[in-house]
mmCIF file of C-alpha atoms in Angstrom:
data_model
loop_
_atom_site.group_PDB
_atom_site.id
_atom_site.type_symbol
_atom_site.label_atom_id
_atom_site.label_comp_id
_atom_site.label_asym_id
_atom_site.label_seq_id
_atom_site.Cartn_x
_atom_site.Cartn_y
_atom_site.Cartn_z
ATOM 1 C CA MET A 1 59.198 206.125 122.731
ATOM 2 C CA THR A 2 59.470 203.971 125.831
ATOM 3 C CA ILE A 3 62.646 202.322 127.137
ATOM 4 C CA THR A 4 61.831 199.000 128.699
ATOM 5 C CA GLY A 5 65.299 197.759 129.745
ATOM 6 C CA LYS A 6 67.598 199.376 132.283
ATOM 7 C CA ALA A 7 71.382 199.297 132.036
ATOM 8 C CA GLY A 8 73.453 198.062 134.993
ATOM 9 C CA PHE A 9 74.422 195.010 136.985
ATOM 10 C CA THR A 10 72.200 192.885 139.180
ATOM 11 C CA ILE A 11 73.120 192.247 142.798
ATOM 12 C CA VAL A 12 73.862 188.598 141.956
ATOM 13 C CA GLU A 13 76.400 189.606 139.286
ATOM 14 C CA VAL A 14 78.112 191.978 141.703
ATOM 15 C CA LEU A 15 78.290 189.297 144.426
ATOM 16 C CA VAL A 16 79.761 186.745 142.012
ATOM 17 C CA ALA A 17 82.384 189.298 140.902
ATOM 18 C CA VAL A 18 83.305 190.055 144.535
ATOM 19 C CA VAL A 19 83.671 186.336 145.342
ATOM 20 C CA VAL A 20 85.898 185.721 142.289
ATOM 21 C CA LEU A 21 88.034 188.765 143.151
ATOM 22 C CA SER A 22 88.337 187.646 146.787
ATOM 23 C CA ILE A 23 89.525 184.168 145.780
ATOM 24 C CA GLY A 24 92.153 185.726 143.505
ATOM 25 C CA VAL A 25 93.426 188.045 146.239
ATOM 26 C CA ILE A 26 93.668 185.170 148.751
ATOM 27 C CA ALA A 27 95.623 183.059 146.234
ATOM 28 C CA LEU A 28 97.977 185.973 145.564
ATOM 29 C CA MET A 29 98.628 186.446 149.285
ATOM 30 C CA GLY A 30 99.426 182.740 149.673
ATOM 31 C CA SER A 31 101.902 182.760 146.814
ATOM 32 C CA THR A 32 103.534 185.929 148.152
ATOM 33 C CA ALA A 33 104.117 184.290 151.541
ATOM 34 C CA MET A 34 105.606 181.221 149.869
ATOM 35 C CA THR A 35 107.888 183.378 147.718
ATOM 36 C CA THR A 36 109.102 185.261 150.784
ATOM 37 C CA ARG A 37 109.944 181.976 152.539
ATOM 38 C CA MET A 38 111.791 180.710 149.466
ATOM 39 C CA ILE A 39 113.847 183.917 149.228
ATOM 40 C CA GLY A 40 114.792 183.590 152.910
ATOM 41 C CA GLN A 41 115.818 179.959 152.417
ATOM 42 C CA GLY A 42 117.895 180.909 149.383
ATOM 43 C CA ARG A 43 119.633 183.589 151.417
ATOM 44 C CA ARG A 44 120.523 181.100 154.179
ATOM 45 C CA THR A 45 121.794 178.558 151.642
ATOM 46 C CA THR A 46 123.923 181.227 149.968
ATOM 47 C CA VAL A 47 125.520 182.193 153.291
ATOM 48 C CA ALA A 48 126.264 178.511 154.015
ATOM 49 C CA MET A 49 127.925 178.032 150.626
ATOM 50 C CA GLU A 50 129.955 181.231 151.116
ATOM 51 C CA VAL A 51 131.245 179.867 154.438
ATOM 52 C CA ALA A 52 132.176 176.562 152.761
ATOM 53 C CA THR A 53 133.886 178.364 149.870
ATOM 54 C CA ARG A 54 135.935 180.501 152.281
ATOM 55 C CA ARG A 55 137.065 177.343 154.070
ATOM 56 C CA ILE A 56 138.121 175.742 150.772
ATOM 57 C CA GLU A 57 140.102 178.847 149.819
ATOM 58 C CA THR A 58 141.789 178.849 153.236
ATOM 59 C CA LEU A 59 142.715 175.175 152.849
ATOM 60 C CA ARG A 60 144.076 175.824 149.326
ATOM 61 C CA ALA A 61 146.246 178.619 150.653
ATOM 62 C CA ILE A 62 147.561 176.379 153.438
ATOM 63 C CA ALA A 63 148.185 173.510 150.994
ATOM 64 C CA ASN A 64 150.216 175.761 148.683
ATOM 65 C CA THR A 65 152.567 176.951 151.437
ATOM 66 C CA THR A 66 154.521 173.680 151.457
ATOM 67 C CA SER A 67 156.580 171.863 148.870
ATOM 68 C CA PRO A 68 155.300 169.373 147.846
ATOM 69 C CA PRO A 69 151.785 170.757 148.310
ATOM 70 C CA CYS A 70 149.363 169.387 150.909
ATOM 71 C CA THR A 71 152.084 168.107 153.238
ATOM 72 C CA GLY A 72 151.971 170.722 156.025
ATOM 73 C CA GLY A 73 150.655 169.916 159.474
ATOM 74 C CA ALA A 74 148.095 172.723 159.274
ATOM 75 C CA PHE A 75 146.462 171.080 156.239
ATOM 76 C CA ALA A 76 144.215 168.759 158.258
ATOM 77 C CA SER A 77 140.610 168.017 159.152
ATOM 78 C CA GLY A 78 138.895 170.331 161.592
ATOM 79 C CA GLY A 79 135.753 171.786 163.038
ATOM 80 C CA PRO A 80 133.058 172.169 164.057
ATOM 81 C CA ILE A 81 133.278 175.947 163.876
ATOM 82 C CA THR A 82 130.240 178.230 163.738
ATOM 83 C CA THR A 83 130.479 181.255 161.433
ATOM 84 C CA ASP A 84 127.534 183.510 160.513
ATOM 85 C CA GLY A 85 125.086 180.992 162.006
ATOM 86 C CA VAL A 86 126.573 178.152 159.914
ATOM 87 C CA THR A 87 128.413 175.241 161.520
ATOM 88 C CA GLU A 88 131.227 173.920 159.347
ATOM 89 C CA THR A 89 133.372 170.808 159.553
ATOM 90 C CA TRP A 90 136.018 169.846 157.016
ATOM 91 C CA ILE A 91 137.524 166.476 156.248
ATOM 92 C CA VAL A 92 140.976 166.220 154.679
ATOM 93 C CA PRO A 93 142.342 162.744 153.848
ATOM 94 C CA ASN A 94 145.733 161.995 155.433
ATOM 95 C CA ALA A 95 147.831 160.991 152.406
ATOM 96 C CA GLY A 96 148.808 162.304 148.997
ATOM 97 C CA THR A 97 149.751 165.549 147.330
ATOM 98 C CA SER A 98 146.263 165.756 145.825
ATOM 99 C CA ARG A 99 143.404 165.275 148.276
ATOM 100 C CA ALA A 100 139.602 165.127 148.007
ATOM 101 C CA VAL A 101 138.449 167.618 150.641
ATOM 102 C CA SER A 102 134.856 167.691 151.956
ATOM 103 C CA ILE A 103 133.314 170.703 153.679
ATOM 104 C CA ILE A 104 130.120 169.918 155.601
ATOM 105 C CA VAL A 105 127.919 172.893 156.538
ATOM 106 C CA THR A 106 124.842 172.780 158.767
ATOM 107 C CA TYR A 107 122.435 175.697 159.064
ATOM 108 C CA MET A 108 118.932 176.488 160.290
ATOM 109 C CA ARG A 109 115.964 176.541 157.927
ATOM 110 C CA ALA A 110 112.208 176.807 158.306
ATOM 111 C CA GLY A 111 111.631 173.076 158.896
ATOM 112 C CA GLY A 112 114.673 172.502 161.140
ATOM 113 C CA THR A 113 118.294 172.175 160.086
ATOM 114 C CA SER A 114 119.815 171.489 156.697
ATOM 115 C CA THR A 115 123.198 169.934 155.927
ATOM 116 C CA ASP A 116 125.069 170.417 152.653
ATOM 117 C CA THR A 117 128.428 169.038 151.558
ATOM 118 C CA LEU A 118 130.839 170.781 149.223
ATOM 119 C CA GLN A 119 133.629 168.623 147.803
ATOM 120 C CA THR A 120 136.747 169.554 145.865
ATOM 121 C CA VAL A 121 140.202 168.262 145.092
ATOM 122 C CA ILE A 122 143.146 170.227 146.429
#
């Protein structure tokens, strides 16, 4: 009995498999780099929002020290102040016992700077 066929892969099949595998690995590396950049950006945005939230809580505490609320001299606009690499400015309207406060934060990101505004009523 004679065996005419041989088992195995041809060189062309192996080369095609290597090319397909290489393209997949390159795509995976690209998406990993993008994911790392996005995580870094999310971290910077989180720090900026934490700075803004701290400022709001400070302003609420100041506003509640007077009767009626929001009438003390310390409850006013201010900034710019840089904290943790984030520059913050806050705007407090001049009148009323209930005021719409805006906190503007500016921070560095991959493409330059980014500015976000957090608004609340105190």
